[in-house]
Short mmCIF file of N, CA, C and O in Angstrom, two decimals:
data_model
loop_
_atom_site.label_atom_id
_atom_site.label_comp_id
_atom_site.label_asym_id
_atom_site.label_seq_id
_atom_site.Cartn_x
_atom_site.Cartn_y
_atom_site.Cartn_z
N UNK A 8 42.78 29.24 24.33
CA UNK A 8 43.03 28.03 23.57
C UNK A 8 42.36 28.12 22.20
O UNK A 8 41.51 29.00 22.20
N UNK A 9 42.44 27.69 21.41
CA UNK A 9 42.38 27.41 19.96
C UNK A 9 41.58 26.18 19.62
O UNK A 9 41.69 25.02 20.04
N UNK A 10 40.64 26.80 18.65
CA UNK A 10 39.40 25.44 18.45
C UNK A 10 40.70 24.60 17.83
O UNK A 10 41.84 24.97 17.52
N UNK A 11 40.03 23.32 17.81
CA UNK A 11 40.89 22.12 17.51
C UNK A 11 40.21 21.35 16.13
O UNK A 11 40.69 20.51 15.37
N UNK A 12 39.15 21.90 16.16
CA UNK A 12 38.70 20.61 14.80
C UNK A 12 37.50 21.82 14.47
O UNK A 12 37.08 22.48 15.42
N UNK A 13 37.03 22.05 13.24
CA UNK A 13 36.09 22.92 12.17
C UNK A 13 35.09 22.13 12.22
O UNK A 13 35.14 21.04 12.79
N UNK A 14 34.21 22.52 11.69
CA UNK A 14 32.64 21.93 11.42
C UNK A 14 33.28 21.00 9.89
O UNK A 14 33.40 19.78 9.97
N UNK A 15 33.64 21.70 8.61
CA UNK A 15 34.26 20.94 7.52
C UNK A 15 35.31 19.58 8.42
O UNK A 15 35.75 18.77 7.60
N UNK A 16 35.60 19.35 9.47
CA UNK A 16 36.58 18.33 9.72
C UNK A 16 35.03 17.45 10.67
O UNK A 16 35.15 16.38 11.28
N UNK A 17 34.31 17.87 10.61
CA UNK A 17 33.29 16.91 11.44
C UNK A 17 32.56 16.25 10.41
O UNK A 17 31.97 15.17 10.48
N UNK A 18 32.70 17.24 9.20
CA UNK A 18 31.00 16.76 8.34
C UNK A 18 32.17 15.59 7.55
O UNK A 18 31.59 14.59 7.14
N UNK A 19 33.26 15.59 7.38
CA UNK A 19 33.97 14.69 6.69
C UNK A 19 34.27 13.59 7.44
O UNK A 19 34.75 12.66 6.80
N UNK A 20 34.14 13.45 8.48
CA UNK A 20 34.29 12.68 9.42
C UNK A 20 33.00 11.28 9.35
O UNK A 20 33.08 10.08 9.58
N UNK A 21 31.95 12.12 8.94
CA UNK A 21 30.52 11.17 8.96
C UNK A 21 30.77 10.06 7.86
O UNK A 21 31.60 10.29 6.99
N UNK A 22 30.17 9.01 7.87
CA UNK A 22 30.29 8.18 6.76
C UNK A 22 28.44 7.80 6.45
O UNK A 22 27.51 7.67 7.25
N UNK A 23 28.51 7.71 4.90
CA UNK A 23 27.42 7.44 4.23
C UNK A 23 26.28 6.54 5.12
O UNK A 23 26.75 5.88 6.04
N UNK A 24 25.51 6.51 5.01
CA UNK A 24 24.07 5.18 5.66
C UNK A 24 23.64 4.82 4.21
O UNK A 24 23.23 5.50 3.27
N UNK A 25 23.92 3.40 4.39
CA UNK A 25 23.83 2.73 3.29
C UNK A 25 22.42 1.77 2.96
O UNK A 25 22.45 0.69 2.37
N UNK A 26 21.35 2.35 3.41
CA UNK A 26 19.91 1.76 4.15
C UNK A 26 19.15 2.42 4.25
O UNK A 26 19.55 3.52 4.61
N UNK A 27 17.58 2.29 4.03
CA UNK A 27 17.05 2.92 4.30
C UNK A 27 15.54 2.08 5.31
O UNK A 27 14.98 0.99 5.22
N UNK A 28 15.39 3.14 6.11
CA UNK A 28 14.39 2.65 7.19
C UNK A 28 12.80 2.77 6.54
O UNK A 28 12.56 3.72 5.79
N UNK A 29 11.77 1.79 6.84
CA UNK A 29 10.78 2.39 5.74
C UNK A 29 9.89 1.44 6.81
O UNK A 29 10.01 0.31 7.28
N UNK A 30 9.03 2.43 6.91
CA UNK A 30 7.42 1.89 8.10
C UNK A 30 6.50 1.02 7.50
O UNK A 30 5.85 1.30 6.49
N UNK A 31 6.41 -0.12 8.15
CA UNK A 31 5.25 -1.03 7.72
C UNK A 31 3.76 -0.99 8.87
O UNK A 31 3.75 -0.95 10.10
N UNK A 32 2.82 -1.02 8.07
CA UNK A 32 1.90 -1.05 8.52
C UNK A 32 0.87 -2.18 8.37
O UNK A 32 0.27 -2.27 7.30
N UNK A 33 0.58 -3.10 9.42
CA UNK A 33 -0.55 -4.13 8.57
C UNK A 33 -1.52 -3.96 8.99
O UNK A 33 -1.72 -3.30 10.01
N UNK A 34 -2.50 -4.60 8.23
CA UNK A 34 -3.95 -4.76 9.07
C UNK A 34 -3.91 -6.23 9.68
O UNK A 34 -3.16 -7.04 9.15
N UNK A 35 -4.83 -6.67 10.96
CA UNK A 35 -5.54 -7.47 11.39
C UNK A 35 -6.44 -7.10 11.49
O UNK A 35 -6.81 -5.94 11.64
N UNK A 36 -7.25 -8.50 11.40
CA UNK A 36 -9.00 -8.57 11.33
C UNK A 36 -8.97 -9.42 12.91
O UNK A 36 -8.06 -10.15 13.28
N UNK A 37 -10.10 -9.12 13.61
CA UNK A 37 -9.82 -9.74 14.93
C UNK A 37 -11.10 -10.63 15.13
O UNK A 37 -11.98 -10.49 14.29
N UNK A 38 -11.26 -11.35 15.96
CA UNK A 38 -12.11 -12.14 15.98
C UNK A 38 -13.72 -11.53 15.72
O UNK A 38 -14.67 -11.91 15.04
N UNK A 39 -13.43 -10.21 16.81
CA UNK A 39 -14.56 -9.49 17.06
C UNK A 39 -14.99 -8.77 15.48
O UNK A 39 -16.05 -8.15 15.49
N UNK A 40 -14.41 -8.82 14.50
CA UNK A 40 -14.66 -8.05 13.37
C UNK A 40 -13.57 -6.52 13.18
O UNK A 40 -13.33 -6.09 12.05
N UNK A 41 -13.15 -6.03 14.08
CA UNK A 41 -12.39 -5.12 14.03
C UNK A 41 -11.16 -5.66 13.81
O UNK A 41 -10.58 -6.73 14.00
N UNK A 42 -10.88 -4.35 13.25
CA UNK A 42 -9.00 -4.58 12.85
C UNK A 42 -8.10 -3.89 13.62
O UNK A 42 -8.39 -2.82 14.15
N UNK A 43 -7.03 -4.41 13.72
CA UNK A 43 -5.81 -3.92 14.51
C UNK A 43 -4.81 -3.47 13.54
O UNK A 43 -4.61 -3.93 12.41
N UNK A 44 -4.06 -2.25 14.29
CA UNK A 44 -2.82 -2.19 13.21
C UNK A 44 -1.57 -2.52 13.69
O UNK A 44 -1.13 -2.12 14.77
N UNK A 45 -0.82 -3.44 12.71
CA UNK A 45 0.83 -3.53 13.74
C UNK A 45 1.76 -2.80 12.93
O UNK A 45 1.76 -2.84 11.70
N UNK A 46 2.55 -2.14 13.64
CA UNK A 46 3.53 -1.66 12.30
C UNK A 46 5.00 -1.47 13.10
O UNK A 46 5.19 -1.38 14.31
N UNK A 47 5.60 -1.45 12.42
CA UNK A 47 7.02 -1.69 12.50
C UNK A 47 7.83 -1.24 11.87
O UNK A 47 7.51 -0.71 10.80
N UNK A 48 9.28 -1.27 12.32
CA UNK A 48 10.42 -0.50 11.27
C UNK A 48 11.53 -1.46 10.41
O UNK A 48 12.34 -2.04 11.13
N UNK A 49 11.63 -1.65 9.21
CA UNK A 49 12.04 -2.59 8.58
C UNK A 49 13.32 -1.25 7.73
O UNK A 49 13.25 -0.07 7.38
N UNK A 50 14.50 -2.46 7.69
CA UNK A 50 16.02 -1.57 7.02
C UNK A 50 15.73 -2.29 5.85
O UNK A 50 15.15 -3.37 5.86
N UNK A 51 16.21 -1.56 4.62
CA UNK A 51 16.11 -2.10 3.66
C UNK A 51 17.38 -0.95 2.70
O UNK A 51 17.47 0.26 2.47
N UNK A 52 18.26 -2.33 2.32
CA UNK A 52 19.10 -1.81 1.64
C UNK A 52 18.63 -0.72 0.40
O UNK A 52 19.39 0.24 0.41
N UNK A 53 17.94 -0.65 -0.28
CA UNK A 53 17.44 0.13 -1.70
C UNK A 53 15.88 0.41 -1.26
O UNK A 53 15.34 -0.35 -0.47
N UNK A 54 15.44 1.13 -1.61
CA UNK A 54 14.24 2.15 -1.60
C UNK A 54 13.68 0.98 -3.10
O UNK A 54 12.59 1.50 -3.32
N UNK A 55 13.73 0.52 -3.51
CA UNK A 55 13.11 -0.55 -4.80
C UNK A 55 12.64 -2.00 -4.07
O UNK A 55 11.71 -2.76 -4.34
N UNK A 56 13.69 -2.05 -3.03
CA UNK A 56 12.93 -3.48 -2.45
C UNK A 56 11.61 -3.23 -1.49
O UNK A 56 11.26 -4.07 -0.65
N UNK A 57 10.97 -2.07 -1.69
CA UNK A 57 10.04 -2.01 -0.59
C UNK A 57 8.77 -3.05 -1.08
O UNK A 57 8.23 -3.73 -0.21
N UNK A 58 8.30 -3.15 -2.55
CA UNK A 58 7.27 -4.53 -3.06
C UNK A 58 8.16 -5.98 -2.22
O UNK A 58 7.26 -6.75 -1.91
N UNK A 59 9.26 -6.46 -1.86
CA UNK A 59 9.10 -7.80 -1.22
C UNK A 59 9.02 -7.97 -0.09
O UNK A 59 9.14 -9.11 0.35
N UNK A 60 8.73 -6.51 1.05
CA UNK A 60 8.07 -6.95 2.03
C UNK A 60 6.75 -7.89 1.92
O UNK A 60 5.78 -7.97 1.16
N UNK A 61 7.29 -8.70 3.29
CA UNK A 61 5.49 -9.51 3.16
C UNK A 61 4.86 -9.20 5.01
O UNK A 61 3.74 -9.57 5.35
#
């Protein structure tokens, strides 16, 4: 049998990601004086909006 589809018919196949994923990290201060870290994964259309995370 005969391949049916090329690697060039797969990579054209993919469509763009229009987003980008970017790690937040915060501090907490805890009662006891120590800090905790929470962090998380936030989508963000443009790599420029990463200053209006809060």
């Amino acid at each position: 049998m005969a391949k049916q589809q090329s690697f060039a018919d797969k990579a054209k196949g993919k469509k763009k990601v229009d987003f980008v994923m970017v790690k937040v990290v915060k501090s907490v201060k805890t009662d006891k004086g120590t800090f905790k870290f929470n962090e998380k994964f936030v989508k963000l259309p443009d790599l420029s909006k990463v200053t209006d995370i809060k």
